[in-house]
Each structure stands twice: as C-alpha cells, then as structure tokens.
C-alpha cells in the first residue's frame, strides 16, 4: 500500500501522539508512516477530530510526538524547521493585528536575515501573486476572511519554503473564494516548484487539488488508503470536476471516509496488557 | 453645518462646568464664607500665588519628580512584567506577592521610605515609583499571559528570534493591557506626588498647599488645588494622545467589531 519514494523530501516514520497520560489520555495519532516526494502536492483528508491538526503540529516541530519521528530533507524535525512554512487552521488569528499586511508578510523574512532590498522584492512579489498588491498598507482586520487567508498564504510563500504545509485553510471562506484560492494554490505550486502538503476534511477539494490523497481514519489516526489522483495536471474548476474520473475518485475517497468513521484502530505498540487488534 | 456641530459640542461639554461655577460664585458671594472663597477671588490670587516664581521653584520640581517616578515605574513594571508573564512557574510564585503589594495603600509607604531614603528627591521619586509600579506590573503580566496561542505558534513556526518575538509579538500584543495599568498608575502617581510633599519637603505643589493652609491663606490654598486639577487633566490628555498613537490598531479593531 505504501508508496516509497527514492529521495523523499519528507518522511514520517511510525509517528504516534498521545495527549496526556493515564485514564484521561487521548490517543490522537495511532501510527503514521509515509513519505512525500520533492515537488509533490499531497492532500491529507480525514474526518474532523481525526488528528490532522495534531499531525501537522508534530510535522512542523510545534509539538513533540510521543514516539516515531519526522525527517525533513534528511534531518529529524525537533523544532520548527527552516525550510517549512505553515498556514495554520486559525489563519485570521495567525496574522498580527498591529502590523499592516506588508509588515506581516515581511516579519518572517527579517527573522531569516534577508537584506532590506530582497525583502521588499519578496513581499511585493508574494502579495502580487495572491492578488493583494493594493492592500499592502491595510491592517488584517480591515480585510475579509478570504483576503486574510491570502495574506497568510503570501506570508508563507514569501518565506520561500521548500515545503508548504496548510491546515484546512479554506474551511471558513465562501464557496466562490474557496474555488479561487484552490486554483491559487495549484498555480503557486506549479510556478514555485514547492512541495505542498494540504490538509482538508473536504473530499472534493482533496481530489481536485492533489496528485495523491492520503485518507486518514478517525482518531487514533492511521492511513486508511492512499489514492493516486490520475487527473491531468492542468485543472479547471468546471471541466475537471465534470470528468468521469473525478466522479470516480471522489466516490472512492468518500467511501473510504465513511469506512474511516467506523474503523477503530489499535496501535501496533500497545500499552502493556492491551491486545493488538484491528476491528471493523 | 460643521460650525453648528462644533458649537453644539462646546455647549454640551461646557454647560455643566459653567452651571457649577455660577452656583459656586453665587453661593460664595452670598455667604461670604472664609472657607469657600468665590472662584473670582481664587482667580484673582492665582497669578501672584503661582506665577511669581513658584512655577519654576515648586510646580516644576513636582512635575519632574512625578515624571521620573512614573517613568521608573513604567520601565521596571514592563520589564519585570514581561519576564514574569513569560515564565509560568515564576508567575504562579510571585503573583500573590504582587497582589499583596498592590493592595497596600501606597501613601502609608511615605513614612517608611522617609526612614530608608531620607526626605530628599530620591525618597519622593521612590515613593511615586513604588506606588505606580504595581498596576503596570500586574497588567503587563496579564497581557503577556493572554497572548493568543496561535500568534505564538506563528512566531515559533517562522523561527522568529527572541528579540523579534519580544518587540514584534509579545510587547504589541500585551500593549492594550499595559496601557490599562499605566492609566491607573498615572492617577496614583499624582496622588503620591502631592502626599510625598505634604509629609516632608521644602518645595513642591503639595508642600505649598499645606503651607497656605497653615498660614490661613485659603484662597491661595484653593488656587493650588485647582492647579492640581488642571495638571491632572493635562497629564490625562497627554496620556490619551500617546495611547491613541501607540494603540491605533487596537482602537481601530475595536471600533470595527462594534
Ligand atoms: N491539546 C490537546 N489536548 C488533548 N486532546 C487534544 C488536544 N488537541 C487535540 N486533541 C484531541 O485529539 C484529537 C484530534 O484532534 P485534531 O488533531 O484537532 O483533529 P482534526 O484537526 O483532524 O480535526 C481530538 O480527539 C481532539 O479532541
Ligand atoms: Mg484541525
């Protein structure tokens, strides 16, 4: 089932995360094991509460896993890695309200130590790419939800990450904006040659965006299935979604998610005294 | 239209003070009480009481001590507050102590500080600073503690350096709370300025008000009280100006939410 790349940019190895200890412990991630190839656009889809955010926090070095590890470009992730940019699920709270749009995008570049001239170019380009050239002096709270999301994306791409990680980024915007932002992500991915890991609970979105979709079970999470998306690279909201292959794939993922809700999983390395079992 | 609005605003703000002044004048003129001189009489003694040298020899030293004490309290309160607010264990350990110190009415410290620091400017500045520091400190701690976890995660995920995190995230995020504390402290500072001069001093606003009272120069005494009021209003206006500049984003965001 696992698709193993020769030179993966990212490999997730037997990752497990349990919140708390004792009777109140919550096993969010049972066992995750997969790799991502360079320049891949991979979608991770799972029911809400599956542990997607938990996984991303482990991946991005914000949270220490209980066991297992994440390796990015050959280096074990132990804190926030340099070459990664994360767009958090709560994007509007992730923008600093005391800074203008421009300053928000620029701040991480200062941390990176980029000289002023390069910073200006990078910020201007990134804001242009997401269609916000005219809002650079606005404050985030003066913008609509969709525009705030664009700022968060601009901040991420201005950072020039090797890998861009997004957590349900379009869950809170309207359908029209969502379609635009989906196309923006694919466009940026193709133009910038960046690896994208896109987490969503939306089945159609995962099929439309991804080259590969990982379907997660409900918590404690493991990978139910890996679905290759054989759609053409040039995608379009109307024609791609009308393809019979699109319909087949979304049905496949849908059925997997339905199953995912029923499956409970016991980790391979159980707590003492607990039997290993898979039950459906 | 515009002048109409302005005059309406002037009328609303000035109406009540005007009525109070008129009533006061009327009562004072009718009763001719020694203790309640009329505003006109007070205004008449004002220039001689304050503008003939006392501005530079008394009012200015008072204001300098207030400014120094207040600025010390700001620097110490914010610096310590930032540290305590960022370290959970430290905060839990020292917060009750802060609350205790805040609960002590600061004027009682004057006699003690006189023993420790004498009766010079140092004592007065220390007393002002000591009275002002607690609200600033406690509110800074509160502000730092209340920073949105998502904002911290963002700073971490982009590997902001300690200095950048402090200047661009922690301080701005805590700023609205810091200003709440600073505003409370400003009122305390004014009180401490006067009280420290009433106990032991050879100059200052508070010293002069007590002197006038002892010499039974009640009109002059009243003029000093009114001068204090004016200073208080002016200090508040300056504070508001600074706040408006520093918290423009916060005030804008709030008016947006409404
Ligand atoms: N900080 C936490 N402490 C304890 N349990 C948590 C914490 N964060 C998430 N969980 C639990 O872990 C599970 C997965 O949550 P999450 O990763 O947010 O899922 P998703 O992002 O897929 O909706 C949920 O059951 C949730 O209640
Ligand atoms: Mg989530």
PDB file of C-alpha atoms in Angstrom, chain A residues 43-268:
ATOM      1  CA  UNK A  43      -3.597  16.064   0.223  1.00  0.00           C
ATOM      2  CA  UNK A  44      -4.464  14.582   3.556  1.00  0.00           C
ATOM      3  CA  UNK A  45      -8.142  14.090   4.150  1.00  0.00           C
ATOM      4  CA  UNK A  46      -9.879  12.732   7.214  1.00  0.00           C
ATOM      5  CA  UNK A  47     -12.974  13.241   9.306  1.00  0.00           C
ATOM      6  CA  UNK A  48     -12.847  16.109  11.764  1.00  0.00           C
ATOM      7  CA  UNK A  49     -11.248  15.099  15.026  1.00  0.00           C
ATOM      8  CA  UNK A  50      -9.111  12.611  13.123  1.00  0.00           C
ATOM      9  CA  UNK A  51      -5.892  14.137  14.367  1.00  0.00           C
ATOM     10  CA  UNK A  52      -4.978  16.115  11.258  1.00  0.00           C
ATOM     11  CA  UNK A  53      -4.018  19.245  13.172  1.00  0.00           C
ATOM     12  CA  UNK A  54      -2.148  17.171  15.728  1.00  0.00           C
ATOM     13  CA  UNK A  55      -0.203  15.572  12.908  1.00  0.00           C
ATOM     14  CA  UNK A  56       0.664  18.936  11.346  1.00  0.00           C
ATOM     15  CA  UNK A  57       1.844  20.274  14.678  1.00  0.00           C
ATOM     16  CA  UNK A  58       4.183  17.297  15.057  1.00  0.00           C
ATOM     17  CA  UNK A  59       5.324  17.716  11.470  1.00  0.00           C
ATOM     18  CA  UNK A  60       6.095  21.391  11.875  1.00  0.00           C
ATOM     19  CA  UNK A  61       8.001  20.950  15.104  1.00  0.00           C
ATOM     20  CA  UNK A  62       5.446  22.749  17.263  1.00  0.00           C
ATOM     21  CA  UNK A  63       4.574  19.584  19.161  1.00  0.00           C
ATOM     22  CA  UNK A  64       6.799  16.703  20.194  1.00  0.00           C
ATOM     23  CA  UNK A  65       5.471  13.293  19.105  1.00  0.00           C
ATOM     24  CA  UNK A  66       5.066  10.568  21.695  1.00  0.00           C
ATOM     25  CA  UNK A  67       7.122   8.234  19.528  1.00  0.00           C
ATOM     26  CA  UNK A  68       8.381   7.951  15.986  1.00  0.00           C
ATOM     27  CA  UNK A  69       9.823  10.817  14.026  1.00  0.00           C
ATOM     28  CA  UNK A  70       9.510  13.173  11.098  1.00  0.00           C
ATOM     29  CA  UNK A  71      12.514  13.593   8.824  1.00  0.00           C
ATOM     30  CA  UNK A  72      12.698  16.642   6.569  1.00  0.00           C
ATOM     31  CA  UNK A  73      15.479  16.683   3.980  1.00  0.00           C
ATOM     32  CA  UNK A  74      17.408  14.073   5.898  1.00  0.00           C
ATOM     33  CA  UNK A  75      17.157  15.915   9.210  1.00  0.00           C
ATOM     34  CA  UNK A  76      14.997  14.855  12.106  1.00  0.00           C
ATOM     35  CA  UNK A  77      12.436  17.526  12.990  1.00  0.00           C
ATOM     36  CA  UNK A  78      12.962  18.614  16.581  1.00  0.00           C
ATOM     37  CA  UNK A  79      11.797  22.220  16.413  1.00  0.00           C
ATOM     38  CA  UNK A  80      10.294  24.381  13.674  1.00  0.00           C
ATOM     39  CA  UNK A  81      12.438  23.589  10.601  1.00  0.00           C
ATOM     40  CA  UNK A  82      13.933  26.348   8.437  1.00  0.00           C
ATOM     41  CA  UNK A  83      12.616  25.237   5.075  1.00  0.00           C
ATOM     42  CA  UNK A  84       8.990  24.886   6.062  1.00  0.00           C
ATOM     43  CA  UNK A  85       6.135  27.363   6.100  1.00  0.00           C
ATOM     44  CA  UNK A  86       2.866  26.533   7.811  1.00  0.00           C
ATOM     45  CA  UNK A  87      -0.520  28.113   7.214  1.00  0.00           C
ATOM     46  CA  UNK A  88      -2.390  27.386  10.410  1.00  0.00           C
ATOM     47  CA  UNK A  89      -6.056  26.491  10.554  1.00  0.00           C
ATOM     48  CA  UNK A  90      -6.866  29.662  12.509  1.00  0.00           C
ATOM     49  CA  UNK A  91      -5.362  31.885   9.845  1.00  0.00           C
ATOM     50  CA  UNK A  92      -7.070  35.093  10.910  1.00  0.00           C
ATOM     51  CA  UNK A  93      -5.648  34.773  14.410  1.00  0.00           C
ATOM     52  CA  UNK A  94      -2.228  33.972  12.969  1.00  0.00           C
ATOM     53  CA  UNK A  95      -1.922  37.432  11.415  1.00  0.00           C
ATOM     54  CA  UNK A  96      -0.657  40.119  13.758  1.00  0.00           C
ATOM     55  CA  UNK A  97      -3.344  42.807  14.020  1.00  0.00           C
ATOM     56  CA  UNK A  98      -0.842  45.519  14.995  1.00  0.00           C
ATOM     57  CA  UNK A  99       1.015  45.144  11.718  1.00  0.00           C
ATOM     58  CA  UNK A 100      -0.037  46.076   8.231  1.00  0.00           C
ATOM     59  CA  UNK A 101      -0.409  43.387   5.602  1.00  0.00           C
ATOM     60  CA  UNK A 102       3.024  44.300   4.289  1.00  0.00           C
ATOM     61  CA  UNK A 103       4.697  44.082   7.701  1.00  0.00           C
ATOM     62  CA  UNK A 104       3.028  40.771   8.460  1.00  0.00           C
ATOM     63  CA  UNK A 105       4.466  39.251   5.300  1.00  0.00           C
ATOM     64  CA  UNK A 106       7.868  40.820   5.895  1.00  0.00           C
ATOM     65  CA  UNK A 107       8.394  39.768   9.515  1.00  0.00           C
ATOM     66  CA  UNK A 108       9.493  36.158   8.870  1.00  0.00           C
ATOM     67  CA  UNK A 109      11.922  37.422   6.233  1.00  0.00           C
ATOM     68  CA  UNK A 110      13.567  39.634   8.837  1.00  0.00           C
ATOM     69  CA  UNK A 111      13.903  36.567  11.041  1.00  0.00           C
ATOM     70  CA  UNK A 112      15.548  34.812   8.126  1.00  0.00           C
ATOM     71  CA  UNK A 113      18.061  37.663   7.928  1.00  0.00           C
ATOM     72  CA  UNK A 114      17.251  38.760   4.373  1.00  0.00           C
ATOM     73  CA  UNK A 115      18.595  42.211   3.466  1.00  0.00           C
ATOM     74  CA  UNK A 116      16.065  45.028   3.065  1.00  0.00           C
ATOM     75  CA  UNK A 117      16.085  45.130  -0.732  1.00  0.00           C
ATOM     76  CA  UNK A 118      15.455  41.411  -1.116  1.00  0.00           C
ATOM     77  CA  UNK A 119      12.738  41.581   1.486  1.00  0.00           C
ATOM     78  CA  UNK A 120      10.936  44.286  -0.433  1.00  0.00           C
ATOM     79  CA  UNK A 121      11.060  42.301  -3.652  1.00  0.00           C
ATOM     80  CA  UNK A 122       9.888  39.105  -1.981  1.00  0.00           C
ATOM     81  CA  UNK A 123       6.997  40.760  -0.153  1.00  0.00           C
ATOM     82  CA  UNK A 124       5.823  42.677  -3.201  1.00  0.00           C
ATOM     83  CA  UNK A 125       6.001  39.568  -5.370  1.00  0.00           C
ATOM     84  CA  UNK A 126       4.167  37.389  -2.876  1.00  0.00           C
ATOM     85  CA  UNK A 127       1.392  39.921  -2.354  1.00  0.00           C
ATOM     86  CA  UNK A 128       1.112  40.325  -6.110  1.00  0.00           C
ATOM     87  CA  UNK A 129       0.864  36.572  -6.581  1.00  0.00           C
ATOM     88  CA  UNK A 130      -2.142  36.340  -4.261  1.00  0.00           C
ATOM     89  CA  UNK A 131      -3.772  39.434  -5.772  1.00  0.00           C
ATOM     90  CA  UNK A 132      -3.293  41.784  -2.831  1.00  0.00           C
ATOM     91  CA  UNK A 133      -0.981  44.405  -4.307  1.00  0.00           C
ATOM     92  CA  UNK A 134      -3.447  47.155  -3.472  1.00  0.00           C
ATOM     93  CA  UNK A 135      -3.925  46.208   0.193  1.00  0.00           C
ATOM     94  CA  UNK A 136      -0.349  46.316   1.447  1.00  0.00           C
ATOM     95  CA  UNK A 137      -0.983  49.191   3.852  1.00  0.00           C
ATOM     96  CA  UNK A 138      -4.238  47.798   5.248  1.00  0.00           C
ATOM     97  CA  UNK A 139      -4.452  46.050   8.589  1.00  0.00           C
ATOM     98  CA  UNK A 140      -5.574  42.401   8.574  1.00  0.00           C
ATOM     99  CA  UNK A 141      -8.755  43.187  10.488  1.00  0.00           C
ATOM    100  CA  UNK A 142      -9.811  45.543   7.737  1.00  0.00           C
ATOM    101  CA  UNK A 143      -9.908  42.632   5.270  1.00  0.00           C
ATOM    102  CA  UNK A 144     -12.460  39.919   4.531  1.00  0.00           C
ATOM    103  CA  UNK A 145     -11.805  36.321   5.588  1.00  0.00           C
ATOM    104  CA  UNK A 146     -10.751  35.331   2.089  1.00  0.00           C
ATOM    105  CA  UNK A 147      -8.300  38.216   1.860  1.00  0.00           C
ATOM    106  CA  UNK A 148      -6.856  37.397   5.286  1.00  0.00           C
ATOM    107  CA  UNK A 149      -6.293  33.869   4.064  1.00  0.00           C
ATOM    108  CA  UNK A 150      -4.450  35.273   1.057  1.00  0.00           C
ATOM    109  CA  UNK A 151      -2.210  37.275   3.376  1.00  0.00           C
ATOM    110  CA  UNK A 152      -1.382  34.132   5.353  1.00  0.00           C
ATOM    111  CA  UNK A 153      -0.553  32.366   2.083  1.00  0.00           C
ATOM    112  CA  UNK A 154       1.521  35.301   0.849  1.00  0.00           C
ATOM    113  CA  UNK A 155       3.476  35.281   4.093  1.00  0.00           C
ATOM    114  CA  UNK A 156       4.146  31.579   3.616  1.00  0.00           C
ATOM    115  CA  UNK A 157       5.291  31.816   0.000  1.00  0.00           C
ATOM    116  CA  UNK A 158       7.379  34.948   0.542  1.00  0.00           C
ATOM    117  CA  UNK A 159       9.334  32.842   3.020  1.00  0.00           C
ATOM    118  CA  UNK A 160      10.393  30.656   0.064  1.00  0.00           C
ATOM    119  CA  UNK A 161       9.849  27.385   1.866  1.00  0.00           C
ATOM    120  CA  UNK A 162      10.890  24.058   0.411  1.00  0.00           C
ATOM    121  CA  UNK A 163       7.693  22.630   1.798  1.00  0.00           C
ATOM    122  CA  UNK A 164       4.410  24.440   2.317  1.00  0.00           C
ATOM    123  CA  UNK A 165       2.014  22.965   4.846  1.00  0.00           C
ATOM    124  CA  UNK A 166      -1.609  24.071   5.074  1.00  0.00           C
ATOM    125  CA  UNK A 167      -4.200  23.057   7.643  1.00  0.00           C
ATOM    126  CA  UNK A 168      -7.798  23.218   6.358  1.00  0.00           C
ATOM    127  CA  UNK A 169      -7.009  26.648   5.000  1.00  0.00           C
ATOM    128  CA  UNK A 170     -10.286  27.222   3.200  1.00  0.00           C
ATOM    129  CA  UNK A 171     -12.732  25.812   5.725  1.00  0.00           C
ATOM    130  CA  UNK A 172     -14.107  29.206   6.689  1.00  0.00           C
ATOM    131  CA  UNK A 173     -14.404  31.060   3.374  1.00  0.00           C
ATOM    132  CA  UNK A 174     -17.318  31.153   0.953  1.00  0.00           C
ATOM    133  CA  UNK A 175     -17.564  28.776  -1.996  1.00  0.00           C
ATOM    134  CA  UNK A 176     -16.544  31.287  -4.658  1.00  0.00           C
ATOM    135  CA  UNK A 177     -13.463  32.445  -2.725  1.00  0.00           C
ATOM    136  CA  UNK A 178     -12.632  28.876  -1.936  1.00  0.00           C
ATOM    137  CA  UNK A 179     -12.575  27.915  -5.618  1.00  0.00           C
ATOM    138  CA  UNK A 180     -10.313  30.882  -6.375  1.00  0.00           C
ATOM    139  CA  UNK A 181      -7.950  30.023  -3.539  1.00  0.00           C
ATOM    140  CA  UNK A 182      -7.792  26.376  -4.620  1.00  0.00           C
ATOM    141  CA  UNK A 183      -6.697  27.462  -8.069  1.00  0.00           C
ATOM    142  CA  UNK A 184      -4.233  29.864  -6.457  1.00  0.00           C
ATOM    143  CA  UNK A 185      -2.624  27.026  -4.510  1.00  0.00           C
ATOM    144  CA  UNK A 186      -2.241  24.868  -7.604  1.00  0.00           C
ATOM    145  CA  UNK A 187      -0.910  27.807  -9.566  1.00  0.00           C
ATOM    146  CA  UNK A 188       1.659  28.711  -6.894  1.00  0.00           C
ATOM    147  CA  UNK A 189       2.667  25.085  -6.545  1.00  0.00           C
ATOM    148  CA  UNK A 190       3.321  24.801 -10.265  1.00  0.00           C
ATOM    149  CA  UNK A 191       5.114  28.124 -10.556  1.00  0.00           C
ATOM    150  CA  UNK A 192       7.269  27.986  -7.451  1.00  0.00           C
ATOM    151  CA  UNK A 193       8.260  24.344  -7.543  1.00  0.00           C
ATOM    152  CA  UNK A 194       7.436  23.888  -3.881  1.00  0.00           C
ATOM    153  CA  UNK A 195       6.292  20.724  -2.153  1.00  0.00           C
ATOM    154  CA  UNK A 196       2.773  21.162  -0.776  1.00  0.00           C
ATOM    155  CA  UNK A 197       1.102  19.216   1.981  1.00  0.00           C
ATOM    156  CA  UNK A 198      -2.536  20.217   2.108  1.00  0.00           C
ATOM    157  CA  UNK A 199      -4.836  19.056   4.893  1.00  0.00           C
ATOM    158  CA  UNK A 200      -8.584  19.204   4.464  1.00  0.00           C
ATOM    159  CA  UNK A 201     -11.783  17.500   5.527  1.00  0.00           C
ATOM    160  CA  UNK A 202     -13.345  18.283   2.143  1.00  0.00           C
ATOM    161  CA  UNK A 203     -13.310  15.287  -0.193  1.00  0.00           C
ATOM    162  CA  UNK A 204     -13.850  17.199  -3.456  1.00  0.00           C
ATOM    163  CA  UNK A 205     -11.144  19.643  -2.542  1.00  0.00           C
ATOM    164  CA  UNK A 206      -8.634  16.881  -1.857  1.00  0.00           C
ATOM    165  CA  UNK A 207      -9.341  15.211  -5.207  1.00  0.00           C
ATOM    166  CA  UNK A 208      -9.309  18.478  -7.128  1.00  0.00           C
ATOM    167  CA  UNK A 209      -6.015  19.663  -5.645  1.00  0.00           C
ATOM    168  CA  UNK A 210      -3.873  16.629  -5.035  1.00  0.00           C
ATOM    169  CA  UNK A 211      -1.634  14.363  -7.013  1.00  0.00           C
ATOM    170  CA  UNK A 212      -2.103  11.900  -4.218  1.00  0.00           C
ATOM    171  CA  UNK A 213      -4.621  11.758  -1.404  1.00  0.00           C
ATOM    172  CA  UNK A 214      -3.972  10.103   1.939  1.00  0.00           C
ATOM    173  CA  UNK A 215      -7.194   9.108   3.640  1.00  0.00           C
ATOM    174  CA  UNK A 216      -6.928   9.092   7.411  1.00  0.00           C
ATOM    175  CA  UNK A 217      -9.024   7.072   9.821  1.00  0.00           C
ATOM    176  CA  UNK A 218     -10.658   8.737  12.779  1.00  0.00           C
ATOM    177  CA  UNK A 219      -8.536   9.081  15.907  1.00  0.00           C
ATOM    178  CA  UNK A 220      -6.315   7.322  16.789  1.00  0.00           C
ATOM    179  CA  UNK A 221      -5.223   8.005  13.257  1.00  0.00           C
ATOM    180  CA  UNK A 222      -3.608   5.720  10.741  1.00  0.00           C
ATOM    181  CA  UNK A 223      -3.608   5.837   6.945  1.00  0.00           C
ATOM    182  CA  UNK A 224      -6.661   4.027   5.587  1.00  0.00           C
ATOM    183  CA  UNK A 225      -5.674   4.236   1.989  1.00  0.00           C
ATOM    184  CA  UNK A 226      -3.548   6.143  -0.418  1.00  0.00           C
ATOM    185  CA  UNK A 227      -5.328   7.247  -3.577  1.00  0.00           C
ATOM    186  CA  UNK A 228      -3.398   8.303  -6.679  1.00  0.00           C
ATOM    187  CA  UNK A 229      -5.173  11.095  -8.489  1.00  0.00           C
ATOM    188  CA  UNK A 230      -4.749  10.458 -12.188  1.00  0.00           C
ATOM    189  CA  UNK A 231      -6.303  13.731 -13.313  1.00  0.00           C
ATOM    190  CA  UNK A 232      -4.499  15.900 -15.867  1.00  0.00           C
ATOM    191  CA  UNK A 233      -2.076  18.481 -14.451  1.00  0.00           C
ATOM    192  CA  UNK A 234      -3.973  21.387 -15.961  1.00  0.00           C
ATOM    193  CA  UNK A 235      -7.029  21.564 -13.772  1.00  0.00           C
ATOM    194  CA  UNK A 236     -10.036  23.764 -14.030  1.00  0.00           C
ATOM    195  CA  UNK A 237     -12.917  24.188 -11.611  1.00  0.00           C
ATOM    196  CA  UNK A 238     -15.594  23.396 -14.199  1.00  0.00           C
ATOM    197  CA  UNK A 239     -14.150  20.875 -16.623  1.00  0.00           C
ATOM    198  CA  UNK A 240     -12.002  18.917 -14.171  1.00  0.00           C
ATOM    199  CA  UNK A 241     -14.855  18.493 -11.740  1.00  0.00           C
ATOM    200  CA  UNK A 242     -17.049  17.290 -14.638  1.00  0.00           C
ATOM    201  CA  UNK A 243     -14.682  14.474 -15.618  1.00  0.00           C
ATOM    202  CA  UNK A 244     -15.907  10.895 -15.022  1.00  0.00           C
ATOM    203  CA  UNK A 245     -12.529  10.152 -13.421  1.00  0.00           C
ATOM    204  CA  UNK A 246     -13.130  12.978 -10.921  1.00  0.00           C
ATOM    205  CA  UNK A 247     -16.502  11.474 -10.017  1.00  0.00           C
ATOM    206  CA  UNK A 248     -14.980   8.035  -9.617  1.00  0.00           C
ATOM    207  CA  UNK A 249     -12.191   9.316  -7.381  1.00  0.00           C
ATOM    208  CA  UNK A 250     -14.442  11.371  -5.169  1.00  0.00           C
ATOM    209  CA  UNK A 251     -16.730   8.352  -4.720  1.00  0.00           C
ATOM    210  CA  UNK A 252     -13.731   6.259  -3.811  1.00  0.00           C
ATOM    211  CA  UNK A 253     -12.478   8.752  -1.241  1.00  0.00           C
ATOM    212  CA  UNK A 254     -15.992   9.293   0.064  1.00  0.00           C
ATOM    213  CA  UNK A 255     -16.442   5.580   0.687  1.00  0.00           C
ATOM    214  CA  UNK A 256     -13.090   5.400   2.409  1.00  0.00           C
ATOM    215  CA  UNK A 257     -14.050   8.251   4.714  1.00  0.00           C
ATOM    216  CA  UNK A 258     -17.333   6.539   5.538  1.00  0.00           C
ATOM    217  CA  UNK A 259     -15.337   3.456   6.446  1.00  0.00           C
ATOM    218  CA  UNK A 260     -12.845   5.592   8.343  1.00  0.00           C
ATOM    219  CA  UNK A 261     -15.572   6.712  10.685  1.00  0.00           C
ATOM    220  CA  UNK A 262     -16.388   3.104  11.559  1.00  0.00           C
ATOM    221  CA  UNK A 263     -12.890   1.746  11.954  1.00  0.00           C
ATOM    222  CA  UNK A 264     -11.130   1.788  15.264  1.00  0.00           C
ATOM    223  CA  UNK A 265      -7.508   1.080  15.346  1.00  0.00           C
ATOM    224  CA  UNK A 266      -5.215  -0.219  17.987  1.00  0.00           C
ATOM    225  CA  UNK A 267      -1.626   0.738  17.753  1.00  0.00           C
ATOM    226  CA  UNK A 268       0.975  -1.897  16.974  1.00  0.00           C
TER     227      UNK A 268
END
